[in-house]
Short mmCIF file of C-alpha atoms in Angstrom, two decimals:
data_model
loop_
_atom_site.label_atom_id
_atom_site.label_comp_id
_atom_site.label_asym_id
_atom_site.label_seq_id
_atom_site.Cartn_x
_atom_site.Cartn_y
_atom_site.Cartn_z
CA MET A 1 8.31 13.45 -21.22
CA SER A 2 7.53 10.14 -22.95
CA ASN A 3 7.35 8.35 -19.60
CA VAL A 4 4.29 10.36 -18.55
CA ILE A 5 1.09 8.31 -18.70
CA ARG A 6 -2.59 9.07 -18.08
CA ILE A 7 -4.34 6.81 -15.58
CA PRO A 8 -7.70 6.63 -13.79
CA LEU A 9 -7.17 7.67 -10.18
CA PHE A 10 -8.92 6.31 -7.08
CA PRO A 11 -8.19 8.53 -4.04
CA LEU A 12 -8.56 6.56 -0.80
CA LYS A 13 -7.92 6.97 2.90
CA THR A 14 -5.37 4.18 2.78
CA VAL A 15 -1.96 3.54 1.21
CA LEU A 16 -1.32 0.66 -1.18
CA PHE A 17 2.25 -0.64 -1.17
CA PRO A 18 3.90 -2.29 -4.22
CA GLY A 19 3.36 -6.04 -4.23
CA MET A 20 0.68 -5.90 -1.53
CA THR A 21 -3.01 -6.70 -2.01
CA LEU A 22 -6.02 -4.57 -1.14
CA PRO A 23 -9.75 -5.44 -1.17
CA LEU A 24 -12.09 -2.61 -2.18
CA HIS A 25 -15.84 -2.17 -1.95
CA VAL A 26 -16.71 0.09 -4.88
CA PHE A 27 -20.18 1.59 -4.63
CA GLU A 28 -20.09 5.16 -6.00
CA GLU A 29 -21.28 5.49 -9.59
CA ARG A 30 -18.16 7.36 -10.71
CA TYR A 31 -15.87 4.60 -9.47
CA ARG A 32 -18.09 1.93 -11.00
CA SER A 33 -17.41 3.79 -14.27
CA LEU A 34 -13.69 3.75 -13.44
CA LEU A 35 -13.79 -0.04 -13.06
CA THR A 36 -15.73 -0.49 -16.28
CA ASP A 37 -13.26 1.62 -18.25
CA THR A 38 -10.29 -0.03 -16.56
CA LYS A 39 -11.53 -3.52 -17.45
CA LYS A 40 -11.77 -2.43 -21.09
CA ASN A 41 -8.11 -1.42 -21.11
CA ASP A 42 -5.27 -2.91 -19.07
CA ASP A 43 -6.90 -3.57 -15.66
CA THR A 44 -4.68 -0.88 -14.09
CA PHE A 45 -5.55 2.31 -12.25
CA GLY A 46 -3.89 4.45 -9.60
CA ILE A 47 -4.50 4.56 -5.85
CA ALA A 48 -3.33 7.57 -3.85
CA LEU A 49 -3.85 8.53 -0.23
CA ILE A 50 -6.26 11.44 0.26
CA ARG A 51 -4.52 14.55 1.55
CA ARG A 52 -7.63 16.73 1.73
CA GLY A 53 -11.26 15.80 1.32
CA SER A 54 -13.29 12.61 1.58
CA GLU A 55 -13.71 9.35 -0.32
CA VAL A 56 -17.30 10.32 -1.13
CA GLY A 57 -18.69 13.61 -2.37
CA PRO A 58 -16.59 16.28 -4.15
CA PRO A 59 -13.24 15.16 -5.64
CA ALA A 60 -10.56 14.81 -2.99
CA THR A 61 -6.99 16.08 -3.24
CA PRO A 62 -4.54 13.15 -3.19
CA HIS A 63 -0.89 12.99 -2.21
CA ASN A 64 1.52 13.27 -5.13
CA VAL A 65 2.97 9.76 -4.72
CA GLY A 66 0.69 6.75 -5.17
CA THR A 67 0.75 3.19 -6.44
CA LEU A 68 -0.50 1.58 -9.63
CA ALA A 69 -3.11 -1.08 -8.85
CA ARG A 70 -3.76 -4.14 -11.04
CA ILE A 71 -7.17 -5.80 -10.75
CA GLN A 72 -6.91 -9.43 -9.66
CA HIS A 73 -10.56 -10.20 -9.06
CA THR A 74 -13.93 -8.49 -9.51
CA LEU A 75 -17.20 -9.64 -7.95
CA PRO A 76 -20.48 -7.83 -8.81
CA LEU A 77 -22.81 -7.54 -5.81
CA PRO A 78 -26.64 -7.58 -5.82
CA ASP A 79 -26.88 -3.87 -4.98
CA GLY A 80 -24.87 -2.92 -8.08
CA SER A 81 -21.62 -2.32 -6.23
CA PHE A 82 -18.45 -4.35 -6.68
CA PHE A 83 -15.98 -6.19 -4.52
CA VAL A 84 -12.54 -5.81 -6.11
CA ARG A 85 -9.16 -7.18 -5.10
CA VAL A 86 -6.11 -5.38 -6.45
CA VAL A 87 -2.35 -5.80 -6.11
CA GLY A 88 0.11 -2.92 -6.00
CA ASP A 89 2.54 -2.46 -8.87
CA ALA A 90 4.97 0.43 -9.44
CA ARG A 91 4.74 3.69 -7.54
CA PHE A 92 4.02 6.89 -9.45
CA LEU A 93 4.41 10.65 -9.11
CA VAL A 94 1.38 12.79 -10.02
CA ARG A 95 2.23 15.56 -12.48
CA GLU A 96 -1.27 16.84 -13.19
CA LEU A 97 -4.81 16.10 -12.00
CA ASP A 98 -7.77 15.97 -14.39
CA LEU A 99 -11.12 16.22 -12.59
CA THR A 100 -13.35 17.12 -15.56
CA SER A 101 -12.72 14.79 -18.52
CA LYS A 102 -14.35 11.74 -16.88
CA PRO A 103 -16.83 11.16 -14.05
CA TYR A 104 -13.86 9.95 -11.96
CA PRO A 105 -10.46 11.62 -11.42
CA GLN A 106 -7.61 11.04 -13.84
CA ALA A 107 -3.97 11.99 -13.54
CA LEU A 108 -0.87 12.43 -15.64
CA VAL A 109 1.76 10.46 -13.74
CA VAL A 110 5.38 9.38 -14.01
CA PRO A 111 6.05 5.77 -12.91
CA LEU A 112 8.84 5.69 -10.33
CA PRO A 113 11.69 3.17 -10.71
CA PRO A 114 12.50 0.51 -8.09
CA SER A 115 14.77 1.48 -5.22
CA PRO A 116 18.24 2.21 -6.69
CA ASP A 117 20.12 0.74 -3.73
CA ALA A 118 18.16 -2.54 -3.43
CA ALA A 119 21.14 -4.65 -4.44
CA ASN A 120 23.45 -2.96 -1.93
CA VAL A 121 21.56 -3.35 1.35
CA PRO A 122 23.74 -5.43 3.73
CA ALA A 123 22.25 -8.84 4.52
CA THR A 124 22.98 -8.30 8.22
CA PHE A 125 20.83 -5.15 8.23
CA ARG A 126 17.95 -6.95 6.53
CA LEU A 127 18.14 -9.71 9.13
CA GLU A 128 18.06 -7.17 11.96
CA VAL A 129 14.75 -5.83 10.64
CA LEU A 130 13.46 -9.35 10.07
CA ARG A 131 14.25 -10.40 13.63
CA LEU A 132 12.38 -7.35 14.95
CA LEU A 133 9.42 -8.24 12.74
CA PHE A 134 9.33 -11.77 14.14
CA ASP A 135 9.65 -10.40 17.69
CA TYR A 136 6.62 -8.23 16.90
CA ARG A 137 4.67 -11.24 15.62
CA VAL A 138 5.50 -13.22 18.75
CA ALA A 139 4.55 -10.31 21.00
CA CYS A 140 1.19 -10.07 19.22
CA GLY A 141 0.56 -13.79 19.60
CA ARG A 142 0.61 -14.44 15.87
CA PHE A 143 3.46 -16.95 16.17
CA THR A 144 5.16 -18.81 18.98
CA PRO A 145 8.92 -18.44 19.58
CA ALA A 146 9.44 -22.18 19.12
CA THR A 147 8.17 -22.13 15.54
CA THR A 148 9.30 -18.66 14.51
CA HIS A 149 12.71 -18.00 13.04
CA PRO A 150 14.08 -15.95 10.12
CA PRO A 151 13.95 -17.87 6.84
CA GLU A 152 17.24 -18.97 5.34
CA ARG A 153 16.28 -18.04 1.79
CA GLU A 154 17.35 -14.74 0.25
CA ILE A 155 15.38 -11.71 1.39
CA TYR A 156 14.74 -9.27 -1.46
CA PRO A 157 15.12 -5.84 0.16
CA ASP A 158 12.60 -3.79 -1.84
CA ARG A 159 9.73 -6.27 -1.60
CA PHE A 160 10.69 -7.11 1.99
CA SER A 161 10.48 -3.45 3.02
CA TRP A 162 6.93 -3.20 1.63
CA SER A 163 5.78 -6.37 3.39
CA VAL A 164 7.20 -5.11 6.70
CA ALA A 165 5.41 -1.78 6.23
CA GLU A 166 2.15 -3.58 5.47
CA GLU A 167 2.29 -5.69 8.59
CA MET A 168 3.08 -2.96 11.11
CA PRO A 169 0.24 -1.05 12.87
CA LEU A 170 1.00 2.33 11.33
CA THR A 171 -0.96 5.50 10.73
CA GLN A 172 -1.71 6.37 7.13
CA LYS A 173 0.69 9.32 7.47
CA GLN A 174 3.48 6.92 8.43
CA ARG A 175 2.56 4.57 5.56
CA GLN A 176 2.69 7.48 3.11
CA GLU A 177 6.07 8.53 4.50
CA LEU A 178 7.45 5.05 3.75
CA LEU A 179 5.84 4.97 0.30
CA GLU A 180 7.54 8.21 -0.66
CA MET A 181 11.04 6.99 0.29
CA GLN A 182 12.81 6.15 -2.94
CA ALA A 183 15.83 4.33 -1.46
CA VAL A 184 15.26 1.07 0.40
CA THR A 185 18.04 1.50 2.99
CA PRO A 186 16.52 4.55 4.73
CA ARG A 187 13.08 2.93 4.38
CA LEU A 188 14.26 -0.18 6.24
CA ALA A 189 16.03 2.02 8.80
CA ARG A 190 12.78 3.88 9.43
CA GLU A 191 10.90 0.60 9.74
CA LYS A 192 13.50 -0.69 12.20
CA ALA A 193 12.95 2.40 14.37
CA LEU A 194 9.17 2.05 14.13
CA LEU A 195 9.27 -1.64 15.06
CA THR A 196 11.52 -0.88 18.02
CA ASP A 197 9.06 1.76 19.26
CA ILE A 198 6.10 -0.58 18.79
CA LEU A 199 7.79 -3.39 20.75
CA LEU A 200 8.28 -0.97 23.65
CA ASP A 201 4.61 0.12 23.63
CA SER A 202 2.42 -2.45 25.39
CA ASN A 203 -0.79 -0.64 24.41
CA ARG A 204 0.01 -0.81 20.70
CA LEU A 205 0.94 -4.48 21.02
CA ARG A 206 -2.40 -5.23 22.67
CA GLU A 207 -4.22 -3.40 19.87
CA ALA A 208 -2.21 -5.26 17.24
CA SER A 209 -2.89 -8.64 18.86
CA SER A 210 -6.65 -8.03 18.68
CA SER A 211 -6.59 -6.75 15.09
CA SER A 212 -6.81 -8.79 11.92
CA LEU A 213 -3.81 -9.91 9.91
CA PRO A 214 -2.43 -7.84 7.00
CA PHE A 215 -4.38 -7.30 3.77
CA SER A 216 -7.71 -6.81 5.59
CA ILE A 217 -8.09 -3.14 4.69
CA ASN A 218 -11.47 -2.15 3.31
CA GLY A 219 -12.20 0.93 1.29
CA PRO A 220 -13.77 3.18 0.51
CA GLU A 221 -16.63 1.95 2.70
CA SER A 222 -15.95 0.42 6.13
#
């Protein structure tokens, strides 16, 4: 089991996708300690969606699949808390939780490999999802049809699937479902179905049009 690693773990009420960014407001003492220890090592810790419990108080129980987070920027605030921006790296599978060795949770995890079928997703299928994504953007008023069209450059399926998931107005349960899908083809198929449903729901489109753009998630404090 040489591929098992020990990482600091930050349970949150949000999902971090590989390649996507996430701003965090870190104010609890135990997670300030996590940041301090992380900065001394490799600037990497784990983020996992909370399955049971809360972001504050007693340790929460996370889902078994999460994402490694690399620190991009840290800003100390006057009240002693921190603003941190991280970017998602590889996904991981939790093998064992450690809630006693440190003030913050730790976990023994196995990093998960990239999607095995990423090189075999048909280009036509990727473009179908991309066109739906652009239709969604137009419907939300984020772009106009005259200036919006699928790019001609190559679309990398794995990264593309994460960016589509990040942009859609999904529940955290739906985001976790996509995160746990190992193969990119069924992930894109699920996203295609979700986008189709969203485009048919005028209420969700109105909510999306009034919401902020992707990467505006705040945690653990709103």
